[in-house]
Amino acid sequence: MILYIDTISLLPKITLIKNNNIIFSSKILMNNRQELSENIINKIIKLYSKKKYSNNIKKIFVCIGPGSYTGLRVGMSVAIGIKMVNNIPLYGYSAFDAFLEYSIKYYKFNNLYILIQSNKNQNFIVVYNKKNKQIVKPQKIRDINEFFSRKIIKNSILISNEKLHKNNYLYKDRFSKIINVNLIDMLTKIDLKKIKKYRKIISPIYFSNIY
């Protein structure tokens, strides 16, 4: 059984996955740094009070970014604390790399835009070609609409961890396909060990450059 901690998404959550099936999931309310910290700790305490779960957790996975500074720091701090107290292996992974692996497995594309939407209205983008090489480097963007108002590379698909507004021009033939998939749901469909940045060294991914 694996404990996944997601504090980068617009609605953070902790999730237990066994044999690629979600067996427990709890949302974490977030309005500010203190509430995120308090709420996730309370959720973890409640989870570990249920012996049928806590006695069977063998690994912890935490997203190391990209995402909001607060979300990343809180998520990784909690994950490290659980690891130390329970002596459970802890692994970090990049959301960009996870979505790339997912896209390779399920879609064909000439170019792939990966958009990570995080709390506090923070957005991050990277673009890969069909050889899985970055053609637009990972970067933080101030405004989704502003970024996509620019020229889009031809024959591209867009994948995001959150739904985009239905009336947004992004849905008006700018991409050959647009995919929205929840981060946790996506993780049940891939093998994290195939991700090149799957690792035991836990450090946050930050981007200071803003488009």
CSV table of C-alpha atoms in Angstrom, one decimal:
chain,number,residue,atom,x,y,z
A,1,MET,CA,0.0,0.0,0.0
A,2,ILE,CA,1.4,3.4,-1.0
A,3,LEU,CA,0.6,6.8,0.6
A,4,TYR,CA,0.5,9.6,-2.0
A,5,ILE,CA,0.7,13.2,-0.7
A,6,ASP,CA,-0.5,15.9,-3.2
A,7,THR,CA,-0.2,19.4,-2.0
A,8,ILE,CA,0.4,21.1,-5.4
A,9,SER,CA,-3.1,20.7,-6.9
A,10,LEU,CA,-5.9,23.3,-6.4
A,11,LEU,CA,-7.5,20.8,-4.0
A,12,PRO,CA,-4.7,19.0,-2.1
A,13,LYS,CA,-5.3,15.5,-0.8
A,14,ILE,CA,-3.8,12.4,0.7
A,15,THR,CA,-4.5,9.1,-1.0
A,16,LEU,CA,-3.8,5.4,-0.4
A,17,ILE,CA,-3.3,3.2,-3.4
A,18,LYS,CA,-3.1,-0.5,-3.5
A,19,ASN,CA,-2.5,-2.5,-6.8
A,20,ASN,CA,-3.2,0.7,-8.7
A,21,ASN,CA,-6.6,1.2,-7.0
A,22,ILE,CA,-7.5,4.1,-4.8
A,23,ILE,CA,-8.7,2.6,-1.5
A,24,PHE,CA,-8.8,5.8,0.6
A,25,SER,CA,-8.7,9.5,-0.3
A,26,SER,CA,-9.2,12.6,1.8
A,27,LYS,CA,-9.2,16.3,0.6
A,28,ILE,CA,-7.2,18.9,2.5
A,29,LEU,CA,-8.9,22.3,2.8
A,30,MET,CA,-6.5,25.2,2.1
A,31,ASN,CA,-6.9,28.9,2.7
A,32,ASN,CA,-3.4,29.8,4.0
A,33,ARG,CA,-0.2,28.2,5.0
A,34,GLN,CA,-1.2,27.5,8.6
A,35,GLU,CA,-4.5,25.9,7.7
A,36,LEU,CA,-2.8,23.6,5.1
A,37,SER,CA,-0.3,22.5,7.7
A,38,GLU,CA,-2.8,21.9,10.4
A,39,ASN,CA,-5.4,20.2,8.2
A,40,ILE,CA,-2.9,17.8,6.5
A,41,ILE,CA,-1.5,16.8,9.9
A,42,ASN,CA,-5.0,16.2,11.2
A,43,LYS,CA,-5.8,14.1,8.2
A,44,ILE,CA,-2.6,12.0,8.7
A,45,ILE,CA,-3.4,11.5,12.4
A,46,LYS,CA,-6.9,10.2,11.5
A,47,LEU,CA,-5.4,8.0,8.8
A,48,TYR,CA,-2.9,6.4,11.1
A,49,SER,CA,-5.6,5.8,13.7
A,50,LYS,CA,-7.1,3.2,11.3
A,51,LYS,CA,-4.8,0.3,11.8
A,52,LYS,CA,-6.0,-1.5,8.7
A,53,TYR,CA,-4.4,1.3,6.7
A,54,SER,CA,-1.4,2.4,8.8
A,55,ASN,CA,-0.1,-1.1,9.4
A,56,ASN,CA,0.1,-1.7,5.6
A,57,ILE,CA,1.6,1.5,4.3
A,58,LYS,CA,4.9,0.4,2.7
A,59,LYS,CA,6.0,3.5,0.7
A,60,ILE,CA,5.3,7.3,0.6
A,61,PHE,CA,5.3,9.3,-2.6
A,62,VAL,CA,5.2,13.1,-2.6
A,63,CYS,CA,5.2,15.5,-5.6
A,64,ILE,CA,8.2,17.7,-5.5
A,65,GLY,CA,6.8,20.2,-8.0
A,66,PRO,CA,6.2,22.3,-9.8
A,67,GLY,CA,3.7,24.0,-7.5
A,68,SER,CA,3.2,26.8,-5.0
A,69,TYR,CA,6.0,27.4,-2.6
A,70,THR,CA,3.7,26.8,0.4
A,71,GLY,CA,2.2,23.6,-0.9
A,72,LEU,CA,5.6,22.1,-1.8
A,73,ARG,CA,7.2,22.9,1.6
A,74,VAL,CA,4.3,21.7,3.6
A,75,GLY,CA,3.8,18.5,1.6
A,76,MET,CA,7.5,17.5,1.7
A,77,SER,CA,7.9,18.4,5.4
A,78,VAL,CA,4.9,16.2,6.3
A,79,ALA,CA,6.2,13.3,4.1
A,80,ILE,CA,9.7,13.5,5.7
A,81,GLY,CA,8.1,13.5,9.1
A,82,ILE,CA,6.1,10.4,8.4
A,83,LYS,CA,9.1,8.6,7.0
A,84,MET,CA,11.2,9.3,10.1
A,85,VAL,CA,8.6,8.3,12.6
A,86,ASN,CA,7.5,5.1,10.8
A,87,ASN,CA,10.7,4.2,9.0
A,88,ILE,CA,9.0,4.0,5.6
A,89,PRO,CA,10.8,4.6,2.3
A,90,LEU,CA,10.0,8.0,0.8
A,91,TYR,CA,10.2,9.0,-2.9
A,92,GLY,CA,9.8,12.3,-4.7
A,93,TYR,CA,8.6,12.8,-8.3
A,94,SER,CA,8.2,15.6,-10.7
A,95,ALA,CA,4.6,16.3,-11.9
A,96,PHE,CA,6.0,17.2,-15.3
A,97,ASP,CA,7.8,13.9,-15.6
A,98,ALA,CA,4.8,12.0,-14.4
A,99,PHE,CA,2.5,13.6,-16.9
A,100,LEU,CA,5.0,13.0,-19.7
A,101,GLU,CA,5.1,9.3,-18.8
A,102,TYR,CA,1.3,9.2,-18.8
A,103,SER,CA,1.0,11.0,-22.1
A,104,ILE,CA,3.6,8.7,-23.8
A,105,LYS,CA,1.6,5.6,-22.6
A,106,TYR,CA,-1.8,6.8,-23.7
A,107,TYR,CA,-1.5,9.3,-26.5
A,108,LYS,CA,0.3,9.9,-29.7
A,109,PHE,CA,1.6,13.5,-30.3
A,110,ASN,CA,4.0,15.5,-32.2
A,111,ASN,CA,4.3,18.1,-29.5
A,112,LEU,CA,3.0,18.0,-25.9
A,113,TYR,CA,2.1,20.9,-23.7
A,114,ILE,CA,2.0,20.0,-20.0
A,115,LEU,CA,0.2,22.6,-17.8
A,116,ILE,CA,0.3,22.2,-14.0
A,117,GLN,CA,-2.2,24.4,-12.2
A,118,SER,CA,-1.4,25.0,-8.5
A,119,ASN,CA,-3.0,26.8,-5.6
A,120,LYS,CA,-2.7,30.5,-5.2
A,121,ASN,CA,-3.2,30.9,-9.0
A,122,GLN,CA,0.2,29.6,-9.9
A,123,ASN,CA,0.7,27.9,-13.3
A,124,PHE,CA,3.6,26.1,-14.8
A,125,ILE,CA,4.2,24.9,-18.4
A,126,VAL,CA,6.7,22.8,-20.3
A,127,VAL,CA,6.6,21.6,-23.9
A,128,TYR,CA,8.0,18.3,-25.4
A,129,ASN,CA,8.4,17.1,-28.9
A,130,LYS,CA,7.6,13.5,-30.1
A,131,LYS,CA,11.1,12.5,-29.1
A,132,ASN,CA,10.4,13.6,-25.6
A,133,LYS,CA,12.8,16.4,-25.7
A,134,GLN,CA,12.0,19.8,-24.2
A,135,ILE,CA,11.3,22.4,-26.8
A,136,VAL,CA,10.0,25.0,-24.4
A,137,LYS,CA,11.8,24.9,-21.0
A,138,PRO,CA,9.8,24.5,-17.8
A,139,GLN,CA,8.6,27.9,-16.6
A,140,LYS,CA,6.2,29.7,-14.4
A,141,ILE,CA,3.5,31.7,-16.2
A,142,ARG,CA,1.6,34.7,-14.8
A,143,ASP,CA,-1.5,34.1,-16.8
A,144,ILE,CA,-2.7,31.1,-18.7
A,145,ASN,CA,-4.7,33.2,-21.2
A,146,GLU,CA,-1.8,35.4,-21.9
A,147,PHE,CA,0.6,32.5,-22.5
A,148,PHE,CA,-1.8,30.7,-24.9
A,149,SER,CA,-2.7,33.8,-26.8
A,150,ARG,CA,0.7,33.5,-28.4
A,151,LYS,CA,1.5,31.2,-31.3
A,152,ILE,CA,1.0,27.5,-30.5
A,153,ILE,CA,3.3,25.0,-32.0
A,154,LYS,CA,1.5,23.0,-34.7
A,155,ASN,CA,0.1,19.5,-34.1
A,156,SER,CA,0.1,19.8,-30.3
A,157,ILE,CA,-1.9,18.3,-27.5
A,158,LEU,CA,-2.4,19.9,-24.1
A,159,ILE,CA,-2.7,18.0,-20.8
A,160,SER,CA,-3.4,19.6,-17.5
A,161,ASN,CA,-4.0,18.4,-13.9
A,162,GLU,CA,-7.0,20.7,-13.6
A,163,LYS,CA,-10.0,21.4,-15.8
A,164,LEU,CA,-9.8,24.5,-18.0
A,165,HIS,CA,-12.8,26.8,-18.4
A,166,LYS,CA,-15.1,25.5,-21.1
A,167,ASN,CA,-15.5,28.9,-22.7
A,168,ASN,CA,-11.8,29.5,-22.9
A,169,TYR,CA,-10.4,29.9,-26.4
A,170,LEU,CA,-8.1,27.0,-25.6
A,171,TYR,CA,-11.0,24.8,-26.6
A,172,LYS,CA,-11.3,26.5,-30.0
A,173,ASP,CA,-9.2,24.3,-32.2
A,174,ARG,CA,-5.9,25.6,-30.8
A,175,PHE,CA,-4.9,22.0,-29.9
A,176,SER,CA,-5.6,18.7,-31.6
A,177,LYS,CA,-6.5,17.3,-28.2
A,178,ILE,CA,-7.0,18.6,-24.7
A,179,ILE,CA,-6.8,16.2,-21.8
A,180,ASN,CA,-7.7,17.0,-18.2
A,181,VAL,CA,-6.6,14.3,-15.6
A,182,ASN,CA,-6.4,14.5,-11.9
A,183,LEU,CA,-2.8,14.0,-10.6
A,184,ILE,CA,-3.7,11.1,-8.3
A,185,ASP,CA,-5.9,9.4,-10.9
A,186,MET,CA,-3.1,9.7,-13.4
A,187,LEU,CA,-0.6,8.1,-11.0
A,188,THR,CA,-2.6,5.0,-10.7
A,189,LYS,CA,-2.1,4.4,-14.4
A,190,ILE,CA,1.7,4.7,-14.7
A,191,ASP,CA,4.8,3.1,-13.2
A,192,LEU,CA,6.6,5.8,-11.2
A,193,LYS,CA,9.8,3.8,-11.3
A,194,LYS,CA,10.0,4.6,-15.0
A,195,ILE,CA,10.2,8.3,-14.3
A,196,LYS,CA,13.8,9.6,-14.6
A,197,LYS,CA,13.4,11.9,-11.6
A,198,TYR,CA,11.8,9.2,-9.4
A,199,ARG,CA,14.2,9.5,-6.5
A,200,LYS,CA,14.9,9.3,-2.8
A,201,ILE,CA,16.4,12.8,-2.7
A,202,ILE,CA,13.6,15.1,-1.7
A,203,SER,CA,14.0,18.7,-2.8
A,204,PRO,CA,11.4,21.1,-4.2
A,205,ILE,CA,11.3,22.2,-7.9
A,206,TYR,CA,11.1,25.9,-8.1
A,207,PHE,CA,11.0,28.2,-11.1
A,208,SER,CA,12.0,31.9,-10.6
A,209,ASN,CA,11.6,32.7,-14.3
A,210,ILE,CA,8.2,33.9,-15.2
A,211,TYR,CA,6.8,34.2,-18.8
